[in-house]
mmCIF file of C-alpha atoms and ligand atoms in Angstrom:
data_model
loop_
_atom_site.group_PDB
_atom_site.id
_atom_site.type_symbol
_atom_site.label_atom_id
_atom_site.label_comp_id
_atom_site.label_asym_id
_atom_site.label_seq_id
_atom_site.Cartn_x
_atom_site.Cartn_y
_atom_site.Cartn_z
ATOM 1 C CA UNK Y 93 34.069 186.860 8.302
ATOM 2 C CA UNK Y 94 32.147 184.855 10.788
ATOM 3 C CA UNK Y 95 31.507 184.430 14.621
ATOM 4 C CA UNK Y 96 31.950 181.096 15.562
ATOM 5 C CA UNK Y 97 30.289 179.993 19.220
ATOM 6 C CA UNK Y 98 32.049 177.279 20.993
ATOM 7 C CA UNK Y 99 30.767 175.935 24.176
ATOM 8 C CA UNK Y 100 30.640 172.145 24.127
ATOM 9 C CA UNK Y 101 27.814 170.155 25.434
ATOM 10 C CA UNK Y 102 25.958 173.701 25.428
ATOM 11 C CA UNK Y 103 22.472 174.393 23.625
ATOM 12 C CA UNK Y 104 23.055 177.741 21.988
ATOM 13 C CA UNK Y 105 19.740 178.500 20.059
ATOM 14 C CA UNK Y 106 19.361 181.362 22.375
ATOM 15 C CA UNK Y 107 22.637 182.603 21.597
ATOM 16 C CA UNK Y 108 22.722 181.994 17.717
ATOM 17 C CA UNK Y 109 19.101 183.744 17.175
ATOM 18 C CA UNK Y 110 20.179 186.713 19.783
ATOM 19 C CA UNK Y 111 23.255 187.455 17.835
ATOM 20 C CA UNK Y 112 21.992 187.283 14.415
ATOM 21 C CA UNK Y 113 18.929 189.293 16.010
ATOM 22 C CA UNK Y 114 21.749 192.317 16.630
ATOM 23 C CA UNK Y 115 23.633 192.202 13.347
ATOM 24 C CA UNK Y 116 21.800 189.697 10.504
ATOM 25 C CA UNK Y 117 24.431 190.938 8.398
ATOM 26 C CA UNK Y 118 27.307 188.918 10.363
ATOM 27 C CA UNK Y 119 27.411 185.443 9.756
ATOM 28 C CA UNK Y 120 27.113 183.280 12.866
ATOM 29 C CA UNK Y 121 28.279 179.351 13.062
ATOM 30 C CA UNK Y 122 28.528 176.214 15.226
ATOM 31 C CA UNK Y 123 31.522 173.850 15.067
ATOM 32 C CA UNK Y 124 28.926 171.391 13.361
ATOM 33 C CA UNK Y 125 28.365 174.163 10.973
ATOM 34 C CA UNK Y 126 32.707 172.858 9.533
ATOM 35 C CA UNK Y 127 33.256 176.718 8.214
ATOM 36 C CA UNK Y 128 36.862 176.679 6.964
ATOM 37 C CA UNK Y 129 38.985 177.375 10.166
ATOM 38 C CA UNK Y 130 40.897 180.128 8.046
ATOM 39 C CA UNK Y 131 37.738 182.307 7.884
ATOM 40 C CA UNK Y 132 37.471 182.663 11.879
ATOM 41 C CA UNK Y 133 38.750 185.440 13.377
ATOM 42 C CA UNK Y 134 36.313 186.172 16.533
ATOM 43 C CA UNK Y 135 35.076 183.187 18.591
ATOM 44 C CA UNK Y 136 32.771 183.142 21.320
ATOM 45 C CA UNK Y 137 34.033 180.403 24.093
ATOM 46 C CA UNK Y 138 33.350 178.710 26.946
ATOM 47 C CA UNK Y 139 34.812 175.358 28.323
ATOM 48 C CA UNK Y 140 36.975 175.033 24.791
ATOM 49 C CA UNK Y 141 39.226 171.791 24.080
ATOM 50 C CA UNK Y 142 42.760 172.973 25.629
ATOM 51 C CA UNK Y 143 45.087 174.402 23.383
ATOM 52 C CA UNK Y 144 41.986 174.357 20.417
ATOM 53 C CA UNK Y 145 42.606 177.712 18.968
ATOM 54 C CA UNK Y 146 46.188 177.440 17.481
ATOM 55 C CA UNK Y 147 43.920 175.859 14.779
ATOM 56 C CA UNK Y 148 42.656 178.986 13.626
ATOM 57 C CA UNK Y 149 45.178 181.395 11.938
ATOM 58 C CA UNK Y 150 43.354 184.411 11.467
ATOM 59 C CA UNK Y 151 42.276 184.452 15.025
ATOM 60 C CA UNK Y 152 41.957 188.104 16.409
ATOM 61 C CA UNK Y 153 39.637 187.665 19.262
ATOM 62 C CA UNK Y 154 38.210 184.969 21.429
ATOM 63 C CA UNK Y 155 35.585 186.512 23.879
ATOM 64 C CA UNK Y 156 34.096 184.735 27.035
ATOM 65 C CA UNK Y 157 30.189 183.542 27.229
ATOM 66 C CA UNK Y 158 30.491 185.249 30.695
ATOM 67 C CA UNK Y 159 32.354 187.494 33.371
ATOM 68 C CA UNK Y 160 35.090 184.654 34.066
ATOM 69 C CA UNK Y 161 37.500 184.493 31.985
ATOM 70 C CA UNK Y 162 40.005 181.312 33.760
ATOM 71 C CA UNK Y 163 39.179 179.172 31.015
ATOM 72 C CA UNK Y 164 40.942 181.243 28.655
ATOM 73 C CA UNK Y 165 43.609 182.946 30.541
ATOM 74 C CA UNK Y 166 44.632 179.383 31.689
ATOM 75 C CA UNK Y 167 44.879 178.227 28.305
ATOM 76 C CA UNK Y 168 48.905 179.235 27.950
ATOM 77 C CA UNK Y 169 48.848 177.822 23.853
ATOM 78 C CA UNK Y 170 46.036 180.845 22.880
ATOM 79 C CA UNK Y 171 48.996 183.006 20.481
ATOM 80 C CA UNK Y 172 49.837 186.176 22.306
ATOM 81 C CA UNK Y 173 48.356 188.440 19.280
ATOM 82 C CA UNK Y 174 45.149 187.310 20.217
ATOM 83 C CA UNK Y 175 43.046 189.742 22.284
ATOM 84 C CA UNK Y 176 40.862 188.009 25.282
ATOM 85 C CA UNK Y 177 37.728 190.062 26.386
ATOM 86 C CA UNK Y 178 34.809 189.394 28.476
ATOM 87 C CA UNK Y 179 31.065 190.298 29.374
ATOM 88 C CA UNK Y 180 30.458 193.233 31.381
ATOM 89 C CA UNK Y 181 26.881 193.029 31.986
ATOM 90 C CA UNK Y 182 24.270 195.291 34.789
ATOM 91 C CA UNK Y 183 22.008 192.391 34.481
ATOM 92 C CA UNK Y 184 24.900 190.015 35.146
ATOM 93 C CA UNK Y 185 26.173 191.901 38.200
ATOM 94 C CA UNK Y 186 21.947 192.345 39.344
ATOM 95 C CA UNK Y 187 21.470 188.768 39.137
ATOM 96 C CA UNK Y 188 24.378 188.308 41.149
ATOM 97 C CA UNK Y 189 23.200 190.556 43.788
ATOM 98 C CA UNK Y 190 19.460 189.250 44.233
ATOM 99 C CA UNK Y 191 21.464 185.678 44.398
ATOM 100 C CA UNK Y 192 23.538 186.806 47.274
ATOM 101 C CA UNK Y 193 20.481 188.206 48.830
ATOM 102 C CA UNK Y 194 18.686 184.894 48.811
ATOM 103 C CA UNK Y 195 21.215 183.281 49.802
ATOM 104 C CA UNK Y 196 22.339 185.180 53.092
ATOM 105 C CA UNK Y 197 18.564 185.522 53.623
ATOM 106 C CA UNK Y 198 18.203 181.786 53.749
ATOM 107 C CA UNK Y 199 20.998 181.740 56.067
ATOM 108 C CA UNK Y 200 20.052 184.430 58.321
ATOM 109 C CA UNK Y 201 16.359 183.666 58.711
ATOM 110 C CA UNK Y 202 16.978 179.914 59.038
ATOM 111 C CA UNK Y 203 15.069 178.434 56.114
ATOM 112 C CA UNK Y 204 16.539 175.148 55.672
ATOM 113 C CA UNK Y 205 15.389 174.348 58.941
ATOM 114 C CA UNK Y 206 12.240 175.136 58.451
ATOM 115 C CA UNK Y 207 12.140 172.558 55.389
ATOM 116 C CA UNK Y 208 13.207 169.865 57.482
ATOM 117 C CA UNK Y 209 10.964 170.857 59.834
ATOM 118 C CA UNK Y 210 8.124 170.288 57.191
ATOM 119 C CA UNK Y 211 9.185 166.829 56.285
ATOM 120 C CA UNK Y 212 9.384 165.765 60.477
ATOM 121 C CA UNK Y 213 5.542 167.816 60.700
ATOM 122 C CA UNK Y 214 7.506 169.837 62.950
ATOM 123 C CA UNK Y 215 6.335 173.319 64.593
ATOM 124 C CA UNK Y 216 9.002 174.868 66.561
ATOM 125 C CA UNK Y 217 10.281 178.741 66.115
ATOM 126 C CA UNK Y 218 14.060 179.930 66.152
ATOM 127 C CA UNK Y 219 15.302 183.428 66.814
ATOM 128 C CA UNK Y 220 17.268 185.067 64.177
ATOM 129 C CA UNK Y 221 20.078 187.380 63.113
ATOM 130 C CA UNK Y 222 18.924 191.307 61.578
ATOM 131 C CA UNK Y 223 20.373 192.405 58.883
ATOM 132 C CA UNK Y 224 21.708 196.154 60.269
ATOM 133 C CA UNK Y 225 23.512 193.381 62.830
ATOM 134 C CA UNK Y 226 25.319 191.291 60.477
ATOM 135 C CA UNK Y 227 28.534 192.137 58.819
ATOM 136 C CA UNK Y 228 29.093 191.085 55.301
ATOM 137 C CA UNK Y 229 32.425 190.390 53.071
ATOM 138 C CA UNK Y 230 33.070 190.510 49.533
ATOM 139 C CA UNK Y 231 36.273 189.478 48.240
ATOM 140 C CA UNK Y 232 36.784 190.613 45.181
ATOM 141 C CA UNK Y 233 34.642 193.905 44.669
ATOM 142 C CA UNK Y 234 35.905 194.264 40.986
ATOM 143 C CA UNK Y 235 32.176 194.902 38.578
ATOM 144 C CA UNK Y 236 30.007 192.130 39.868
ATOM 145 C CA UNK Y 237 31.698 192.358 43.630
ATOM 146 C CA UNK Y 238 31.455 195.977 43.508
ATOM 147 C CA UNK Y 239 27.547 196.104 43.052
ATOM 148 C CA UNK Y 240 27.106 193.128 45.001
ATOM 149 C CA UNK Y 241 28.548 195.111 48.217
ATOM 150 C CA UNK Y 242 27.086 198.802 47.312
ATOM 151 C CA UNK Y 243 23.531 196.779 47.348
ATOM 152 C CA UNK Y 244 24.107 194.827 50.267
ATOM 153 C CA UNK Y 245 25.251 197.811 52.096
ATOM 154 C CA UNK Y 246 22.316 200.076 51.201
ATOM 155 C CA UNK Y 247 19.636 197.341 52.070
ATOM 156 C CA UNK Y 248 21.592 197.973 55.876
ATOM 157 C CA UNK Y 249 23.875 195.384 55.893
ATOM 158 C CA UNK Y 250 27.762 196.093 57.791
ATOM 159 C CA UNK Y 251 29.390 195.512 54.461
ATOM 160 C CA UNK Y 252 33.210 195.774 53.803
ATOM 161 C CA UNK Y 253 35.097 194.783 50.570
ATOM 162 C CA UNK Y 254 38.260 193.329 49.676
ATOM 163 C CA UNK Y 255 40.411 193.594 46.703
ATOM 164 C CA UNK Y 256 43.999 193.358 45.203
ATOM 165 C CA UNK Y 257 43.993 197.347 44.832
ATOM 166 C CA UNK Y 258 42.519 200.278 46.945
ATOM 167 C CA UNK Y 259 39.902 201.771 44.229
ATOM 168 C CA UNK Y 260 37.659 204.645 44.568
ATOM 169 C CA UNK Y 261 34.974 205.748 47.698
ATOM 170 C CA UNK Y 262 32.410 203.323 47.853
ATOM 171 C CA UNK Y 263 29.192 203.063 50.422
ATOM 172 C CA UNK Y 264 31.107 200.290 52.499
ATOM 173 C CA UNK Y 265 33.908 199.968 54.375
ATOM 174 C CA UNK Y 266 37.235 198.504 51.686
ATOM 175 C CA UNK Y 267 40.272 196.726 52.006
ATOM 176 C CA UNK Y 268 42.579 195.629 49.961
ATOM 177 C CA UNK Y 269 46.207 193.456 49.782
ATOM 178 C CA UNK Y 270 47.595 190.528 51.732
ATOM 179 C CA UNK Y 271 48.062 192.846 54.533
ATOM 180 C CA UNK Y 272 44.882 194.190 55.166
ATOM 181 C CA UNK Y 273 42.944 190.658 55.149
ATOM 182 C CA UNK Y 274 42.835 189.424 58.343
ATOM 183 C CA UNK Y 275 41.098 192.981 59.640
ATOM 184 C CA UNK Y 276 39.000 192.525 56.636
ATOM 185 C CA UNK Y 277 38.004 189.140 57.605
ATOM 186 C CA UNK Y 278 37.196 189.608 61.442
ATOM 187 C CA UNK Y 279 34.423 191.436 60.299
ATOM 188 C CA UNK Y 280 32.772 188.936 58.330
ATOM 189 C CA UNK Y 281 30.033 187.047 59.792
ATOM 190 C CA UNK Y 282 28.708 186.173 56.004
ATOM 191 C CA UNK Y 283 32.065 185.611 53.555
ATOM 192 C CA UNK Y 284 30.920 185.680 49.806
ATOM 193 C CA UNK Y 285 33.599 184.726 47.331
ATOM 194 C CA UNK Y 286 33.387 186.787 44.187
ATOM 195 C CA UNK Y 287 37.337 186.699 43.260
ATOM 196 C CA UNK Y 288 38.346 185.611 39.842
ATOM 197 C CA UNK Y 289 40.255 182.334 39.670
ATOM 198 C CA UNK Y 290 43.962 182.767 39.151
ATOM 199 C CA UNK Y 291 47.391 181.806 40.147
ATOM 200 C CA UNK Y 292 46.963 184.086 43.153
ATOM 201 C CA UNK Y 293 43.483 183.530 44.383
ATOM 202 C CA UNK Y 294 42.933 179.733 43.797
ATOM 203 C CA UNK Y 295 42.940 177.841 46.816
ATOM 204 C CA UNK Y 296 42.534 181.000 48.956
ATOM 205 C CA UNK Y 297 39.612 180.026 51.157
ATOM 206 C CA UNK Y 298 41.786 177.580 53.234
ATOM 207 C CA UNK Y 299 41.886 176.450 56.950
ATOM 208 C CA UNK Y 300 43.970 179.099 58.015
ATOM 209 C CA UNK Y 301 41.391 181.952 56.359
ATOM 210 C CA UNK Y 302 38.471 180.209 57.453
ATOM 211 C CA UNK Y 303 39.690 180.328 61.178
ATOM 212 C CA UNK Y 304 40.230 183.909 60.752
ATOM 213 C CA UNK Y 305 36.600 184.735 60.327
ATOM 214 C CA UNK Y 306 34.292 185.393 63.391
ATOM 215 C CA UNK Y 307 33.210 181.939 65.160
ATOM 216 C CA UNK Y 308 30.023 180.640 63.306
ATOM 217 C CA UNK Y 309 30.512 182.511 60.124
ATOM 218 C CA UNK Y 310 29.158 181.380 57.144
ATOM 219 C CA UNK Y 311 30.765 180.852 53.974
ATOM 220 C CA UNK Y 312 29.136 181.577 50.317
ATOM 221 C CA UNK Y 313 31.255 180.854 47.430
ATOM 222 C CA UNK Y 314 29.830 182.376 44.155
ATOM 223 C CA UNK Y 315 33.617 182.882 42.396
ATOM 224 C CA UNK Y 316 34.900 179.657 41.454
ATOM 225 C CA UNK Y 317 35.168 176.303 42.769
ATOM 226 C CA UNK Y 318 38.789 175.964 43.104
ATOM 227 C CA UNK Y 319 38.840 179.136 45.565
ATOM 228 C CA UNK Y 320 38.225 176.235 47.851
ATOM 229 C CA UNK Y 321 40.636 174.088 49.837
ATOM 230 C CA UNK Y 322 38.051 171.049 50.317
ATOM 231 C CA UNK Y 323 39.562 169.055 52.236
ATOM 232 C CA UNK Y 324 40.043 172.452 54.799
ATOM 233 C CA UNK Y 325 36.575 173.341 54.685
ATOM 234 C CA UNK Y 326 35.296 170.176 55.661
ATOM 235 C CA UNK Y 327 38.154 170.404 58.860
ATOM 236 C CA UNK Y 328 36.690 173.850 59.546
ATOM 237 C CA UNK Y 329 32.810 172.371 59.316
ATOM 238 C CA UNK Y 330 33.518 169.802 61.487
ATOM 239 C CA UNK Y 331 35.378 171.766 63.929
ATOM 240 C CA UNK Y 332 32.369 173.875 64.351
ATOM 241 C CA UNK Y 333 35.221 177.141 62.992
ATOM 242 C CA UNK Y 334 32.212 178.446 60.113
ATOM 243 C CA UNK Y 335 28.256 177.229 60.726
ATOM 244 C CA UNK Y 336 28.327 176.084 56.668
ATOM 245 C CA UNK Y 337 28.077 176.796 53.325
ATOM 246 C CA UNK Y 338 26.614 177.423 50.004
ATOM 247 C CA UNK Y 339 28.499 176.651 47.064
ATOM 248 C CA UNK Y 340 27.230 177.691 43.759
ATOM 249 C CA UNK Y 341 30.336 176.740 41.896
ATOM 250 C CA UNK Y 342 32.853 173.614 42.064
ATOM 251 C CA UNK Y 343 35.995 172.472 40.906
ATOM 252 C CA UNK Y 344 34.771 169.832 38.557
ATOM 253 C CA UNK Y 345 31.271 170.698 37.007
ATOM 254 C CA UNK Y 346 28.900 169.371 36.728
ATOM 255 C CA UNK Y 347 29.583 168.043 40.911
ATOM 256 C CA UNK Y 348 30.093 164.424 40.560
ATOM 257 C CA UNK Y 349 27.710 162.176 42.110
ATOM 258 C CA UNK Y 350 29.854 160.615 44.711
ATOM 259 C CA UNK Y 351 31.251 163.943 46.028
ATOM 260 C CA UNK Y 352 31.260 164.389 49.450
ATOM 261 C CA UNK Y 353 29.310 168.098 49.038
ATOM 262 C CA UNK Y 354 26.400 166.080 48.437
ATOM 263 C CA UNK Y 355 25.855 164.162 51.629
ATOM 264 C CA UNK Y 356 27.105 167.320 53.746
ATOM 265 C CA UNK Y 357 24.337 168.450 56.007
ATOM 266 C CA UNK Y 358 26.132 172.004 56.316
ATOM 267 C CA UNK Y 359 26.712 172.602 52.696
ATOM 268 C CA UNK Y 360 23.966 174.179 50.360
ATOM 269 C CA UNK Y 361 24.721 173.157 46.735
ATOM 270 C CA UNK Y 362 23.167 174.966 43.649
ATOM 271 C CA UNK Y 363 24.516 174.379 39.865
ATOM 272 C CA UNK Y 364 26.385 177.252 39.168
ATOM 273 C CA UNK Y 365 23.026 179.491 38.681
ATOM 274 C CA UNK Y 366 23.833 182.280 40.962
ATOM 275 C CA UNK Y 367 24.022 184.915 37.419
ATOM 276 C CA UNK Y 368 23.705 183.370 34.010
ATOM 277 C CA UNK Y 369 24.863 186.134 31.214
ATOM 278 C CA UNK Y 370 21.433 186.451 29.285
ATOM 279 C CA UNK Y 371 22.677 186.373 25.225
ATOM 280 C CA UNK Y 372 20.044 188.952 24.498
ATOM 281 C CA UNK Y 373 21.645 191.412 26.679
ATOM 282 C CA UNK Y 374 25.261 191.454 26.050
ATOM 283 C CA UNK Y 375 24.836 190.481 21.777
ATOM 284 C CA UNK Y 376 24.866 193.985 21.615
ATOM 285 C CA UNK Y 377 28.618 194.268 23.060
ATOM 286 C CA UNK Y 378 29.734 190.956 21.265
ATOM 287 C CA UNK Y 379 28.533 192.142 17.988
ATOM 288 C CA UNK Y 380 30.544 195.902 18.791
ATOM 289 C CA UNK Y 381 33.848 193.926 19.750
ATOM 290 C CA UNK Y 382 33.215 192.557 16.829
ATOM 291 C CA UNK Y 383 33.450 195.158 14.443
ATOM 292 C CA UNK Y 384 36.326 196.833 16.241
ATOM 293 C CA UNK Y 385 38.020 193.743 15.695
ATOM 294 C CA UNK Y 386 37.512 193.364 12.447
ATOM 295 C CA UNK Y 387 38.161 197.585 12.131
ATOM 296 C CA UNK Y 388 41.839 196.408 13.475
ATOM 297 C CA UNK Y 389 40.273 198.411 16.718
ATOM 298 C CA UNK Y 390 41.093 197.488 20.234
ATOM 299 C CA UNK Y 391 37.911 195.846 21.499
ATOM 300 C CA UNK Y 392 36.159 196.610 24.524
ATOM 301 C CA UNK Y 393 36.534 194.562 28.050
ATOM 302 C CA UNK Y 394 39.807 192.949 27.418
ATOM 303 C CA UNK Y 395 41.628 190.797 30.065
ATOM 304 C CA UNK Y 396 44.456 191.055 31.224
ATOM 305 C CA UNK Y 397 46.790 187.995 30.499
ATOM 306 C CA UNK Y 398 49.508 188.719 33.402
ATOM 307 C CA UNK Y 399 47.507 189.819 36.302
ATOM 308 C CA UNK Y 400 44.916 186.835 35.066
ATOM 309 C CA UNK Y 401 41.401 188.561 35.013
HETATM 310 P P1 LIG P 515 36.403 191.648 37.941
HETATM 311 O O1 LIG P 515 35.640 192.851 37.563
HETATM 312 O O2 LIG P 515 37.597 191.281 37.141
HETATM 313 O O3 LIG P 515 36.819 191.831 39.480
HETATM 314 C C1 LIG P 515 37.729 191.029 40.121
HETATM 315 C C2 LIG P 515 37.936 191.552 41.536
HETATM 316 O O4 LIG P 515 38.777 190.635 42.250
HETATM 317 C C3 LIG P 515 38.637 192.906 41.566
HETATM 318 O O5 LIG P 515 38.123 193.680 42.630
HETATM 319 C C4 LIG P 515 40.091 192.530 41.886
HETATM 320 O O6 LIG P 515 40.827 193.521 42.571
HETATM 321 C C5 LIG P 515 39.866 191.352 42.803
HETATM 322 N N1 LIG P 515 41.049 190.505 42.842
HETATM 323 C C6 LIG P 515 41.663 189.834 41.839
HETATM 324 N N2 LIG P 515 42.768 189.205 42.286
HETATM 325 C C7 LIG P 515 42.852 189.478 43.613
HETATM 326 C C8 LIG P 515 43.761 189.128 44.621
HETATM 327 N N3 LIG P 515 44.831 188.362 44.367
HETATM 328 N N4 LIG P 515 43.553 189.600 45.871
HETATM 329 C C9 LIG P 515 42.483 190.390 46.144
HETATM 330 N N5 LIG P 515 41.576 190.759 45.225
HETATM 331 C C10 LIG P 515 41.753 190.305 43.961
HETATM 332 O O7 LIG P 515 35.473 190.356 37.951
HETATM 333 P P2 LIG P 515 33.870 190.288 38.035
HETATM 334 O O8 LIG P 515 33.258 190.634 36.740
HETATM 335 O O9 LIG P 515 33.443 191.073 39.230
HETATM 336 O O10 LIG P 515 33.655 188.722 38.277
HETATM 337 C C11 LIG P 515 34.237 188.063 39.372
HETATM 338 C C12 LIG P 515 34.081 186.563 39.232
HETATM 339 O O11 LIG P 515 32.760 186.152 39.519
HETATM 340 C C13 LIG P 515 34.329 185.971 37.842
HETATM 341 O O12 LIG P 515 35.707 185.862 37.553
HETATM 342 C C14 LIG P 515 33.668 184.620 37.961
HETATM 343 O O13 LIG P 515 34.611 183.677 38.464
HETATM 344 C C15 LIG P 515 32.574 184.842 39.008
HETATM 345 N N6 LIG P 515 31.220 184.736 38.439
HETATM 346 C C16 LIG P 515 30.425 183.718 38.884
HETATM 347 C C17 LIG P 515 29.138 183.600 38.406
HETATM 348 C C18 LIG P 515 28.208 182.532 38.924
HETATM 349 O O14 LIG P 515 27.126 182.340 38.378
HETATM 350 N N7 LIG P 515 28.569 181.837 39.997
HETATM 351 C C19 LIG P 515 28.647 184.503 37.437
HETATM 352 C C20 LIG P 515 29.497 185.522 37.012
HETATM 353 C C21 LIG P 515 30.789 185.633 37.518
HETATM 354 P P3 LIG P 515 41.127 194.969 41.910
HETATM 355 O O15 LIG P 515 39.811 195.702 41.976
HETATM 356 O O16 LIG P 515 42.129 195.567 42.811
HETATM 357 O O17 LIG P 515 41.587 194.708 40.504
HETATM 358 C C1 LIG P 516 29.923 182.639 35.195
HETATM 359 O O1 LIG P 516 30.423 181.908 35.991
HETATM 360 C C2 LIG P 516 30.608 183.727 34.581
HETATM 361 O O2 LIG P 516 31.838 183.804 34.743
HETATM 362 O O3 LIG P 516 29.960 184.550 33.906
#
C-alpha cells in the first residue's frame, strides 16, 4: 500500500527522495502520480482541499507535514476511524528556539534601527535592554513551547510559561488556565505565541490581553496567524499599549499584498520560516507510523480531535 503526499502548490522532491531514502520498499506517490484512491491508506498532508479525504476508503491515517495540526483537526468531514498524528521533531523545536532568539535579540538590541540608520548614513547609539533584565512569555509550552522557554531561561532570561494544564517542574516559572493569565502576563515584557490554533485559543491575543502586558511590551507571534485579533493589535500599536511586533505567521498565507502588516512601521513580517520540519529528519517517524498503521497498531504522535491539538 502506498504513501501518498499532499501539499498543494508545494515542491516535494525533498520529501519524496527522503522517504523512499528510509524505506525503498514502500511505495511513495503524488496526486499527479492518479494511484487508485482505494489503495491509500496513509497520507501525508498539508493545506488539503476541505473535506478531500472522504474520497479515500481505506484511509487509516493522515499525518501532518509539521507540528500544527489545525488544518486537519478543522476539517470536521475527515471519518472518525481515521487516526490524525503529527511531527514531533528536536530539530523542529531547536529551530524554533534559535528563531525566538533572533528575534527577541533584534528587538532587544535595537537592530532595525540600526538598518534605517544605514540607509539615512546615520551614526547615532541607543542604550539597550539585558537579557537577565527582561522577562519572557511563552504561551503554550507544550514540545516546541516547552524547549523554547527551558532555552530561553538558561541563556538568563526571566522566563515563565503558560499552558492549558499545570505539567511537570521546569527551569522557569509556569502557569497555566484562564485564571492564572493575567499574573502570567504582567510579567511579560517579550510575549511569544507558540499555542496551537483551536476553538479555544484563536483570537486570543486581543485588546484586552495586549493591555494586560507590561507598557512597551513586545509581541512575537510564532503559533498561528489567527491567534491575532488584527484589527486590536493595530488599536494597541497605535495606542503606544505594546512597542510592536513580529509576525512569522498570518491568517491568510501567503500575506496578501495590500495587507496593512506590510506598510506597518512597528510590525516585523517573515514568511512563516521561524522552524521548517526538515523531511530527512522526521521520514524516519513517518515511515514507523506507517507500519504500525498498516500492523493495525496505534501510531505514534496522535492528536487529539476534542481538545484540538
Ligand atoms: P503542542 O506540543 O501540542 O503544545 C501545545 C501547548 O499549548 C501545550 O502546552 C498546551 O497546554 C497549550 N495549550 C493548548 N490549548 C491551550 C489553551 N486553551 N490555553 C492554554 N494553553 C493551551 O504543540 P507544539 O508542538 O509545541 O506546537 C505549537 C504550535 O506551534 C503548533 O500548533 C503550530 O501552530 C506552531 N508552529 C509554528 C511553526 C512556525 O514555523 N511558525 C513551526 C512549528 C509549529 P497543555 O500542555 O496543558 O496541553
Ligand atoms: C509549522 O507551522 C508547523 O506547524 O510545523
Amino acid at each position: 500500500m502506498p504513501i501518498l503526499l499532499l501539499s498543494p502548490g508545494r515542491k516535494l522532491d525533498r520529501w519524496t527522495e527522503a522517504l523512499r531514502k528510509t524505506d525503498p520498499a514502500v511505495p511513495v506517490f503524488l496526486p499527479e502520480d492518479k494511484v487508485p484512491e482505494r489503495d491509500i491508506s496513509f497520507i501525508l498532508a498539508w493545506d488539503h482541499p476541505r473535506g478531500c479525504f472522504v474520497r479515500y476508503p481505506g484511509l487509516r491515517c493522515i499525518s501532518s507535514f509539521g507540528a500544527g495540526v489545525d488544518h486537519l483537526v478543522s476539517d470536521r468531514e475527515i471519518p472518525e476511524n481515521v487516526r490524525l498524528v503529527r511531527i514531533i521533531d528536536p530539530a523542529l523545536s531547536n529551530d524554533m528556539l534559535e528563531f525566538t532568539l533572533a528575534v527577541i535579540m533584534k528587538h532587544l538590541r535595537k537592530l532595525n534601527i540600526y538598518n534605517s540608520y544605514k540607509t539615512e548614513v546615520k551614526w547615532k547609539k541607543h542604550g539597550y535592554r539585558r537579557i537577565r533584565e527582561t522577562g519572557v512569555g511563552i504561551m503554550g509550552t507544550g514540545v516546541i513551547g516547552h524547549h523554547v522557554a527551558d532555552g530561553l531561561s538558561r541563556i538568563g532570561f526571566d522566563v515563565s510559561g503558560w499552558s492549558r494544564t499545570m505539567g511537570g517542574k521546569a527551569s522557569y516559572r509556569k502557569f497555566h488556565g484562564v485564571e492564572q493569565l493575567n499574573e502570567f502576563l504582567s510579567r511579560c515584557e517579550i510575549l511569544v505565541c507558540l499555542l496551537p490554533l483551536t476553538d479555544e485559543t484563536r483570537g486570543i491575543i486581543d485588546y484586552h490581553l495586549l493591555k494586560s502586558l507590561p507598557g512597551d511590551a513586545y509581541l512575537v507571534n510564532l503559533g498561528r496567524g489567527a491567534h491575532i485579533v488584527e484589527a486590536d493589535l493595530f488599536r494597541a500599536l497605535d495606542k503606544g499599549l505594546i512597542s510592536g511586533a513580529h509576525l512569522d505567521v498570518f491568517e491568510s498565507e501567503p500575506l496578501f499584498e495590500a495587507h496593512p502588516f506590510w506598510k506597518n512601521s512597528k510590525i516585523d513580517i517573515t514568511p512563516h520560516v521561524a522552524s521548517l520540519t526538515d523531511p530527512l529528519s522526521v521520514a524516519p517517524q513517518i515511515m514507523e507510523n506507517y507500519h504500525l498503521v498498516m500492523q493495525g497498531r496505534e501510531p505514534k504522535n496522535q492528536v487529539s480531535r476534542s481538545r484540538g491539538y
